[in-house]
């Protein structure tokens, strides 16, 4: 092996190890965030819904590390409890659109014909509308609420997964191992579960992980507009909406949930980028 080849192999190993340790570090942080969100009611130092008008709009102090809002509620407690609502709503949304969109895409790609034409034209209709505008319209019709916000965003987000899954299935459905499975007597369900699904999982998983941060922002955006979580529920977007009129006089009221959104979205985007690097065949 020449010196140049040795350097190339060494650099590839270093890059692979860096990606692995980066994934371990970021994955641990993401798991800690999810664990903190799951245990939010127990981690909150105060009752996030207890009002104390005598302590309204107090700046950050030893008693209230992130200050208090207009009703005297502890902002740190509300940010911690709000993580449960915002993050798990986004995770629920990602699970729903991944499952529904992938199922539609697999069905269209494998069956083809009129089913494929009808479902793909339906997805084109949803893709033709500006996403957030359509979600606002659906959420308005459904009269708000966290679950209705999730449903509204699901209506506009599933076509992307359907397109990805369909393209992957069409690329492999005529592969020799699929033909061999058919000759061996495997049914359609078995072929889809054992041969098709594992081979299209990579791009779908990467897209889903990258979408977590996006969905956190969109759920918070609907809540900010009054179409998501309703007061007094602790939710980051709703908290920013309630504090936007006090940005100049009491900036901590809006900066606390805003920073929580920023840091969480950045973390999940970094996790998504790292997962993509690990699953990219070119990086191997």
JSON list of C-alpha atoms in Angstrom, two decimals, residues 46-53 69 71-74 78:
[
{"chain": "A", "resi": 46, "resn": "UNK", "atom": "CA", "xyz": [-42.47, 25.35, 41.36]},
{"chain": "A", "resi": 47, "resn": "UNK", "atom": "CA", "xyz": [-46.03, 24.79, 40.26]},
{"chain": "A", "resi": 48, "resn": "UNK", "atom": "CA", "xyz": [-46.04, 26.14, 36.67]},
{"chain": "A", "resi": 49, "resn": "UNK", "atom": "CA", "xyz": [-49.70, 27.14, 36.95]},
{"chain": "A", "resi": 50, "resn": "UNK", "atom": "CA", "xyz": [-49.70, 28.72, 40.42]},
{"chain": "A", "resi": 51, "resn": "UNK", "atom": "CA", "xyz": [-50.35, 32.47, 40.18]},
{"chain": "A", "resi": 52, "resn": "UNK", "atom": "CA", "xyz": [-48.78, 35.01, 42.53]},
{"chain": "A", "resi": 53, "resn": "UNK", "atom": "CA", "xyz": [-49.66, 38.49, 41.36]},
{"chain": "A", "resi": 69, "resn": "UNK", "atom": "CA", "xyz": [-44.51, 36.17, 33.97]},
{"chain": "A", "resi": 71, "resn": "UNK", "atom": "CA", "xyz": [-49.26, 36.35, 36.59]},
{"chain": "A", "resi": 72, "resn": "UNK", "atom": "CA", "xyz": [-46.28, 35.69, 38.84]},
{"chain": "A", "resi": 73, "resn": "UNK", "atom": "CA", "xyz": [-45.75, 32.15, 37.57]},
{"chain": "A", "resi": 74, "resn": "UNK", "atom": "CA", "xyz": [-42.21, 30.80, 37.66]},
{"chain": "A", "resi": 78, "resn": "UNK", "atom": "CA", "xyz": [-43.18, 26.73, 32.78]}
]
